[in-house]
Amino acid sequence: DTAVSQTPKYLVTQMGNDKSIKCEQNLGHDTMYWYKQDSKKFLKIMFSYNNKELIINETVPNRFSPKSPDKAHLNLHINSLELGDSAVYFCASSRGRVRQPQHFGDGTRLSIL
Amino acid sequence: DQQVKQNSPSLSVQEGRISILNCDYTNSMFDYFLWYKKYPAEGPTFLISISSIKDKNEDGRFTVFLNKSAKHLSLHIVPSQPGDSAVYFCASYGGATNKLIFGTGTLLAVQP
């Protein structure tokens, strides 16, 4: 009965490869997010979707492309992976887009060799 | 440009005593504040929040205090338990966007 689930939990890959991370929530929320936690443990928003519409798009390289097929899913595709992409990526969801607590998945640790 | 600051990277407290975690913010447009708790290899878990129209919010052992004039909030945990040992993040919403801005976290260790 996991609320926000991400797959895979760990991802180890070579520089230059393309990879995807999947996220699903069963909370009935209509807003979903992707965060990046870097080596300094700083959690920073990357993207947010509300009812499949992109509402937050931070200064993120074009190699990162989010896709929301429906309200319950938000995937993250990364092209041409670079060493600096190594981080933990967290998916989150909330009810509504204004001033609501966000519920997080357990993260995907991406390591680039 | 760190808009939410947690200046103490770590805090150690004895079981049963009070834990006080502090957070400062710089943006006066921030109007909703949250505390999250994070265990290793897990995602942040929402603990408690406070709106800028209040100066205190309580939920069981957890109380958050907001001092708007000082742009400061604190989380009090009483009594502290070993299971409270985790990283605590302060986060703020505000302004025209729905972006949640996080602090860098404080590692709390509660000693039995």
PDB file of C-alpha atoms in Angstrom:
ATOM      1  CA  ASP A   1       0.000   0.000   0.000  1.00  0.00           C
ATOM      2  CA  THR A   2       2.941   2.310  -0.766  1.00  0.00           C
ATOM      3  CA  ALA A   3       1.740   5.875  -1.305  1.00  0.00           C
ATOM      4  CA  VAL A   4       4.455   7.194  -3.648  1.00  0.00           C
ATOM      5  CA  SER A   5       6.598   4.542  -5.284  1.00  0.00           C
ATOM      6  CA  GLN A   6       9.639   5.021  -7.502  1.00  0.00           C
ATOM      7  CA  THR A   7      11.482   2.508  -9.633  1.00  0.00           C
ATOM      8  CA  PRO A   8      14.252   1.640  -9.726  1.00  0.00           C
ATOM      9  CA  LYS A   9      15.648   2.319  -6.254  1.00  0.00           C
ATOM     10  CA  TYR A  10      19.211   2.158  -7.534  1.00  0.00           C
ATOM     11  CA  LEU A  11      20.493   2.913 -11.020  1.00  0.00           C
ATOM     12  CA  VAL A  12      24.140   2.483 -12.002  1.00  0.00           C
ATOM     13  CA  THR A  13      25.030   3.305 -15.588  1.00  0.00           C
ATOM     14  CA  GLN A  14      27.710   4.634 -17.905  1.00  0.00           C
ATOM     15  CA  MET A  15      28.188   8.205 -19.003  1.00  0.00           C
ATOM     16  CA  GLY A  16      26.346   8.944 -22.250  1.00  0.00           C
ATOM     17  CA  ASN A  17      23.536   6.461 -21.682  1.00  0.00           C
ATOM     18  CA  ASP A  18      19.814   7.286 -21.581  1.00  0.00           C
ATOM     19  CA  LYS A  19      17.757   6.185 -18.583  1.00  0.00           C
ATOM     20  CA  SER A  20      14.256   6.589 -17.133  1.00  0.00           C
ATOM     21  CA  ILE A  21      12.901   6.702 -13.603  1.00  0.00           C
ATOM     22  CA  LYS A  22       9.245   5.933 -12.967  1.00  0.00           C
ATOM     23  CA  CYS A  23       6.964   7.292 -10.259  1.00  0.00           C
ATOM     24  CA  GLU A  24       3.445   6.355  -9.283  1.00  0.00           C
ATOM     25  CA  GLN A  25       1.205   7.603  -6.485  1.00  0.00           C
ATOM     26  CA  ASN A  26      -1.983   6.021  -5.176  1.00  0.00           C
ATOM     27  CA  LEU A  27      -3.041   8.923  -2.943  1.00  0.00           C
ATOM     28  CA  GLY A  28      -5.448  10.444  -5.461  1.00  0.00           C
ATOM     29  CA  HIS A  29      -3.290  13.587  -5.640  1.00  0.00           C
ATOM     30  CA  ASP A  30      -3.348  15.785  -8.726  1.00  0.00           C
ATOM     31  CA  THR A  31       0.095  17.386  -8.464  1.00  0.00           C
ATOM     32  CA  MET A  32       3.411  15.561  -8.785  1.00  0.00           C
ATOM     33  CA  TYR A  33       7.040  16.685  -8.516  1.00  0.00           C
ATOM     34  CA  TRP A  34      10.623  15.686  -9.203  1.00  0.00           C
ATOM     35  CA  TYR A  35      13.396  16.767  -6.848  1.00  0.00           C
ATOM     36  CA  LYS A  36      17.144  16.296  -6.990  1.00  0.00           C
ATOM     37  CA  GLN A  37      19.215  15.821  -3.836  1.00  0.00           C
ATOM     38  CA  ASP A  38      22.852  16.489  -4.622  1.00  0.00           C
ATOM     39  CA  SER A  39      26.012  15.450  -2.802  1.00  0.00           C
ATOM     40  CA  LYS A  40      25.557  18.304  -0.317  1.00  0.00           C
ATOM     41  CA  LYS A  41      22.135  16.849   0.604  1.00  0.00           C
ATOM     42  CA  PHE A  42      20.373  19.909  -0.807  1.00  0.00           C
ATOM     43  CA  LEU A  43      16.826  19.047  -2.036  1.00  0.00           C
ATOM     44  CA  LYS A  44      15.864  21.137  -5.039  1.00  0.00           C
ATOM     45  CA  ILE A  45      12.715  21.143  -7.173  1.00  0.00           C
ATOM     46  CA  MET A  46      13.155  20.253 -10.837  1.00  0.00           C
ATOM     47  CA  PHE A  47       9.649  19.873 -12.275  1.00  0.00           C
ATOM     48  CA  SER A  48       6.022  19.833 -11.231  1.00  0.00           C
ATOM     49  CA  TYR A  49       2.885  18.669 -13.019  1.00  0.00           C
ATOM     50  CA  ASN A  50      -0.717  19.424 -12.110  1.00  0.00           C
ATOM     51  CA  ASN A  51      -3.319  17.250 -13.871  1.00  0.00           C
ATOM     52  CA  LYS A  52      -0.733  16.365 -16.532  1.00  0.00           C
ATOM     53  CA  GLU A  53       0.126  20.038 -17.134  1.00  0.00           C
ATOM     54  CA  LEU A  54       3.694  21.240 -16.533  1.00  0.00           C
ATOM     55  CA  ILE A  55       3.542  24.036 -13.935  1.00  0.00           C
ATOM     56  CA  ILE A  56       7.100  24.251 -12.620  1.00  0.00           C
ATOM     57  CA  ASN A  57      10.146  23.888 -14.824  1.00  0.00           C
ATOM     58  CA  GLU A  58      13.313  24.943 -13.073  1.00  0.00           C
ATOM     59  CA  THR A  59      16.608  25.634 -14.771  1.00  0.00           C
ATOM     60  CA  VAL A  60      17.312  22.039 -15.680  1.00  0.00           C
ATOM     61  CA  PRO A  61      19.291  20.860 -18.742  1.00  0.00           C
ATOM     62  CA  ASN A  62      17.176  19.863 -21.731  1.00  0.00           C
ATOM     63  CA  ARG A  63      18.541  16.350 -21.324  1.00  0.00           C
ATOM     64  CA  PHE A  64      15.957  15.943 -18.542  1.00  0.00           C
ATOM     65  CA  SER A  65      12.423  15.412 -19.805  1.00  0.00           C
ATOM     66  CA  PRO A  66       9.468  14.683 -17.521  1.00  0.00           C
ATOM     67  CA  LYS A  67       6.383  12.937 -18.810  1.00  0.00           C
ATOM     68  CA  SER A  68       3.021  12.584 -17.092  1.00  0.00           C
ATOM     69  CA  PRO A  69       0.749  10.084 -18.858  1.00  0.00           C
ATOM     70  CA  ASP A  70      -1.934  10.577 -16.206  1.00  0.00           C
ATOM     71  CA  LYS A  71      -2.423  12.203 -12.781  1.00  0.00           C
ATOM     72  CA  ALA A  72      -1.025   9.191 -10.931  1.00  0.00           C
ATOM     73  CA  HIS A  73       2.237   8.879 -12.872  1.00  0.00           C
ATOM     74  CA  LEU A  74       5.216  11.125 -13.473  1.00  0.00           C
ATOM     75  CA  ASN A  75       8.278   9.707 -15.188  1.00  0.00           C
ATOM     76  CA  LEU A  76      11.689  11.274 -15.681  1.00  0.00           C
ATOM     77  CA  HIS A  77      13.794  10.519 -18.740  1.00  0.00           C
ATOM     78  CA  ILE A  78      17.432  11.572 -18.849  1.00  0.00           C
ATOM     79  CA  ASN A  79      19.427  11.603 -22.089  1.00  0.00           C
ATOM     80  CA  SER A  80      23.208  11.529 -22.482  1.00  0.00           C
ATOM     81  CA  LEU A  81      23.928  11.058 -18.790  1.00  0.00           C
ATOM     82  CA  GLU A  82      26.836  13.041 -17.336  1.00  0.00           C
ATOM     83  CA  LEU A  83      28.911  12.548 -14.178  1.00  0.00           C
ATOM     84  CA  GLY A  84      27.198  15.548 -12.566  1.00  0.00           C
ATOM     85  CA  ASP A  85      23.821  13.822 -12.843  1.00  0.00           C
ATOM     86  CA  SER A  86      24.818  11.470 -10.025  1.00  0.00           C
ATOM     87  CA  ALA A  87      22.376  12.221  -7.213  1.00  0.00           C
ATOM     88  CA  VAL A  88      19.281  10.933  -5.477  1.00  0.00           C
ATOM     89  CA  TYR A  89      16.082  11.801  -7.337  1.00  0.00           C
ATOM     90  CA  PHE A  90      12.857  12.036  -5.343  1.00  0.00           C
ATOM     91  CA  CYS A  91       9.317  11.982  -6.639  1.00  0.00           C
ATOM     92  CA  ALA A  92       6.558  13.637  -4.595  1.00  0.00           C
ATOM     93  CA  SER A  93       2.858  14.366  -4.826  1.00  0.00           C
ATOM     94  CA  SER A  94       0.336  16.691  -3.204  1.00  0.00           C
ATOM     95  CA  ARG A  95      -3.375  17.415  -3.213  1.00  0.00           C
ATOM     96  CA  GLY A  96      -3.737  20.621  -5.171  1.00  0.00           C
ATOM     97  CA  ARG A  97      -1.031  22.993  -6.276  1.00  0.00           C
ATOM     98  CA  VAL A  98      -1.139  25.558  -3.467  1.00  0.00           C
ATOM     99  CA  ARG A  99       0.350  25.296   0.026  1.00  0.00           C
ATOM    100  CA  GLN A 100      -0.115  21.572   0.580  1.00  0.00           C
ATOM    101  CA  PRO A 101       2.232  19.087   2.246  1.00  0.00           C
ATOM    102  CA  GLN A 102       4.063  16.989  -0.313  1.00  0.00           C
ATOM    103  CA  HIS A 103       4.442  13.244   0.110  1.00  0.00           C
ATOM    104  CA  PHE A 104       7.711  11.755  -1.069  1.00  0.00           C
ATOM    105  CA  GLY A 105       8.837   8.460  -2.515  1.00  0.00           C
ATOM    106  CA  ASP A 106      11.964   6.763  -1.187  1.00  0.00           C
ATOM    107  CA  GLY A 107      14.207   8.081  -3.934  1.00  0.00           C
ATOM    108  CA  THR A 108      16.249   6.688  -6.814  1.00  0.00           C
ATOM    109  CA  ARG A 109      20.018   6.764  -6.321  1.00  0.00           C
ATOM    110  CA  LEU A 110      21.597   7.379  -9.724  1.00  0.00           C
ATOM    111  CA  SER A 111      25.317   6.690 -10.055  1.00  0.00           C
ATOM    112  CA  ILE A 112      27.169   7.515 -13.267  1.00  0.00           C
ATOM    113  CA  LEU A 113      30.387   5.615 -13.947  1.00  0.00           C
TER     114      LEU A 113
ATOM    115  CA  ASP B   1      21.324  32.038  -2.636  1.00  0.00           C
ATOM    116  CA  GLN B   2      20.015  30.003   0.289  1.00  0.00           C
ATOM    117  CA  GLN B   3      16.539  31.280   1.145  1.00  0.00           C
ATOM    118  CA  VAL B   4      15.945  28.718   3.899  1.00  0.00           C
ATOM    119  CA  LYS B   5      18.810  28.107   6.313  1.00  0.00           C
ATOM    120  CA  GLN B   6      19.376  25.512   8.970  1.00  0.00           C
ATOM    121  CA  ASN B   7      22.612  26.617  10.547  1.00  0.00           C
ATOM    122  CA  SER B   8      23.098  23.597  12.790  1.00  0.00           C
ATOM    123  CA  PRO B   9      24.153  20.570  10.737  1.00  0.00           C
ATOM    124  CA  SER B  10      23.742  18.303  13.757  1.00  0.00           C
ATOM    125  CA  LEU B  11      22.251  18.136  17.248  1.00  0.00           C
ATOM    126  CA  SER B  12      22.627  15.555  20.009  1.00  0.00           C
ATOM    127  CA  VAL B  13      20.050  15.244  22.802  1.00  0.00           C
ATOM    128  CA  GLN B  14      19.420  12.816  25.665  1.00  0.00           C
ATOM    129  CA  GLU B  15      16.312  10.665  25.545  1.00  0.00           C
ATOM    130  CA  GLY B  16      13.437  12.323  27.400  1.00  0.00           C
ATOM    131  CA  ARG B  17      14.814  15.832  26.996  1.00  0.00           C
ATOM    132  CA  ILE B  18      13.654  18.536  24.597  1.00  0.00           C
ATOM    133  CA  SER B  19      15.047  18.793  21.053  1.00  0.00           C
ATOM    134  CA  ILE B  20      14.955  22.239  19.458  1.00  0.00           C
ATOM    135  CA  LEU B  21      15.668  22.514  15.749  1.00  0.00           C
ATOM    136  CA  ASN B  22      16.001  25.951  14.214  1.00  0.00           C
ATOM    137  CA  CYS B  23      15.361  27.414  10.785  1.00  0.00           C
ATOM    138  CA  ASP B  24      15.755  30.907   9.330  1.00  0.00           C
ATOM    139  CA  TYR B  25      14.365  32.264   6.084  1.00  0.00           C
ATOM    140  CA  THR B  26      15.140  35.377   4.097  1.00  0.00           C
ATOM    141  CA  ASN B  27      12.109  35.852   1.858  1.00  0.00           C
ATOM    142  CA  SER B  28       9.302  37.835   3.547  1.00  0.00           C
ATOM    143  CA  MET B  29       6.872  36.441   0.943  1.00  0.00           C
ATOM    144  CA  PHE B  30       7.131  32.962   2.481  1.00  0.00           C
ATOM    145  CA  ASP B  31       3.817  32.250   4.182  1.00  0.00           C
ATOM    146  CA  TYR B  32       3.609  28.512   4.812  1.00  0.00           C
ATOM    147  CA  PHE B  33       6.232  26.434   6.530  1.00  0.00           C
ATOM    148  CA  LEU B  34       6.720  22.709   6.917  1.00  0.00           C
ATOM    149  CA  TRP B  35       8.999  20.323   8.765  1.00  0.00           C
ATOM    150  CA  TYR B  36      10.012  16.990   7.298  1.00  0.00           C
ATOM    151  CA  LYS B  37      11.829  14.065   8.883  1.00  0.00           C
ATOM    152  CA  LYS B  38      14.102  11.805   6.858  1.00  0.00           C
ATOM    153  CA  TYR B  39      15.595   8.423   7.685  1.00  0.00           C
ATOM    154  CA  PRO B  40      18.517   7.061   5.619  1.00  0.00           C
ATOM    155  CA  ALA B  41      17.496   5.513   2.284  1.00  0.00           C
ATOM    156  CA  GLU B  42      13.928   6.794   2.673  1.00  0.00           C
ATOM    157  CA  GLY B  43      12.089   9.830   1.391  1.00  0.00           C
ATOM    158  CA  PRO B  44      11.257  12.845   3.573  1.00  0.00           C
ATOM    159  CA  THR B  45       8.116  12.370   5.673  1.00  0.00           C
ATOM    160  CA  PHE B  46       5.867  15.311   6.440  1.00  0.00           C
ATOM    161  CA  LEU B  47       5.726  16.097  10.186  1.00  0.00           C
ATOM    162  CA  ILE B  48       3.990  19.380  10.870  1.00  0.00           C
ATOM    163  CA  SER B  49       3.254  22.707   9.204  1.00  0.00           C
ATOM    164  CA  ILE B  50       2.370  26.262  10.140  1.00  0.00           C
ATOM    165  CA  SER B  51       0.769  29.124   8.269  1.00  0.00           C
ATOM    166  CA  SER B  52       2.071  32.663   8.686  1.00  0.00           C
ATOM    167  CA  ILE B  53      -1.224  33.702  10.287  1.00  0.00           C
ATOM    168  CA  LYS B  54      -0.276  31.617  13.336  1.00  0.00           C
ATOM    169  CA  ASP B  55       2.710  31.672  15.648  1.00  0.00           C
ATOM    170  CA  LYS B  56       2.368  28.153  17.036  1.00  0.00           C
ATOM    171  CA  ASN B  57       1.100  24.769  15.929  1.00  0.00           C
ATOM    172  CA  GLU B  58       1.145  21.628  18.032  1.00  0.00           C
ATOM    173  CA  ASP B  59       0.755  17.951  17.154  1.00  0.00           C
ATOM    174  CA  GLY B  60       1.484  15.497  19.926  1.00  0.00           C
ATOM    175  CA  ARG B  61       5.161  15.699  20.878  1.00  0.00           C
ATOM    176  CA  PHE B  62       5.898  18.132  18.046  1.00  0.00           C
ATOM    177  CA  THR B  63       5.382  21.902  18.233  1.00  0.00           C
ATOM    178  CA  VAL B  64       6.417  24.449  15.625  1.00  0.00           C
ATOM    179  CA  PHE B  65       6.901  28.103  16.563  1.00  0.00           C
ATOM    180  CA  LEU B  66       7.007  30.917  14.021  1.00  0.00           C
ATOM    181  CA  ASN B  67       8.515  34.355  14.651  1.00  0.00           C
ATOM    182  CA  LYS B  68       7.702  36.381  11.538  1.00  0.00           C
ATOM    183  CA  SER B  69       9.529  39.516  12.581  1.00  0.00           C
ATOM    184  CA  ALA B  70      12.738  37.527  13.036  1.00  0.00           C
ATOM    185  CA  LYS B  71      12.009  35.305  10.014  1.00  0.00           C
ATOM    186  CA  HIS B  72      12.671  32.333  12.255  1.00  0.00           C
ATOM    187  CA  LEU B  73      10.920  29.091  13.042  1.00  0.00           C
ATOM    188  CA  SER B  74      11.726  26.249  15.361  1.00  0.00           C
ATOM    189  CA  LEU B  75      10.589  22.680  15.903  1.00  0.00           C
ATOM    190  CA  HIS B  76      10.350  21.415  19.472  1.00  0.00           C
ATOM    191  CA  ILE B  77      10.200  17.701  20.192  1.00  0.00           C
ATOM    192  CA  VAL B  78       9.211  16.797  23.755  1.00  0.00           C
ATOM    193  CA  PRO B  79      10.075  14.274  25.049  1.00  0.00           C
ATOM    194  CA  SER B  80      12.717  13.168  22.564  1.00  0.00           C
ATOM    195  CA  GLN B  81      12.880   9.452  21.766  1.00  0.00           C
ATOM    196  CA  PRO B  82      15.645   7.389  20.101  1.00  0.00           C
ATOM    197  CA  GLY B  83      13.281   6.806  17.149  1.00  0.00           C
ATOM    198  CA  ASP B  84      13.330  10.555  16.503  1.00  0.00           C
ATOM    199  CA  SER B  85      16.954  10.256  15.364  1.00  0.00           C
ATOM    200  CA  ALA B  86      16.852  11.401  11.730  1.00  0.00           C
ATOM    201  CA  VAL B  87      17.586  14.376   9.489  1.00  0.00           C
ATOM    202  CA  TYR B  88      15.024  17.173   9.882  1.00  0.00           C
ATOM    203  CA  PHE B  89      14.343  19.531   6.986  1.00  0.00           C
ATOM    204  CA  CYS B  90      12.632  22.872   7.229  1.00  0.00           C
ATOM    205  CA  ALA B  91      10.795  23.970   4.062  1.00  0.00           C
ATOM    206  CA  SER B  92       8.856  27.031   2.953  1.00  0.00           C
ATOM    207  CA  TYR B  93       6.267  27.997   0.365  1.00  0.00           C
ATOM    208  CA  GLY B  94       5.678  31.538  -0.694  1.00  0.00           C
ATOM    209  CA  GLY B  95       5.435  34.115  -3.371  1.00  0.00           C
ATOM    210  CA  ALA B  96       3.772  33.621  -6.705  1.00  0.00           C
ATOM    211  CA  THR B  97       4.953  30.074  -7.254  1.00  0.00           C
ATOM    212  CA  ASN B  98       4.113  26.798  -5.616  1.00  0.00           C
ATOM    213  CA  LYS B  99       7.760  25.915  -5.144  1.00  0.00           C
ATOM    214  CA  LEU B 100       8.748  24.294  -1.893  1.00  0.00           C
ATOM    215  CA  ILE B 101      12.175  25.567  -0.827  1.00  0.00           C
ATOM    216  CA  PHE B 102      14.128  23.290   1.507  1.00  0.00           C
ATOM    217  CA  GLY B 103      16.824  23.978   4.065  1.00  0.00           C
ATOM    218  CA  THR B 104      19.935  21.795   4.175  1.00  0.00           C
ATOM    219  CA  GLY B 105      18.750  19.751   7.132  1.00  0.00           C
ATOM    220  CA  THR B 106      19.818  19.071  10.721  1.00  0.00           C
ATOM    221  CA  LEU B 107      20.856  15.589  11.844  1.00  0.00           C
ATOM    222  CA  LEU B 108      19.260  14.871  15.215  1.00  0.00           C
ATOM    223  CA  ALA B 109      20.727  12.108  17.367  1.00  0.00           C
ATOM    224  CA  VAL B 110      18.741  11.128  20.456  1.00  0.00           C
ATOM    225  CA  GLN B 111      20.941   9.223  22.886  1.00  0.00           C
ATOM    226  CA  PRO B 112      19.291   6.483  25.013  1.00  0.00           C
TER     227      PRO B 112
END
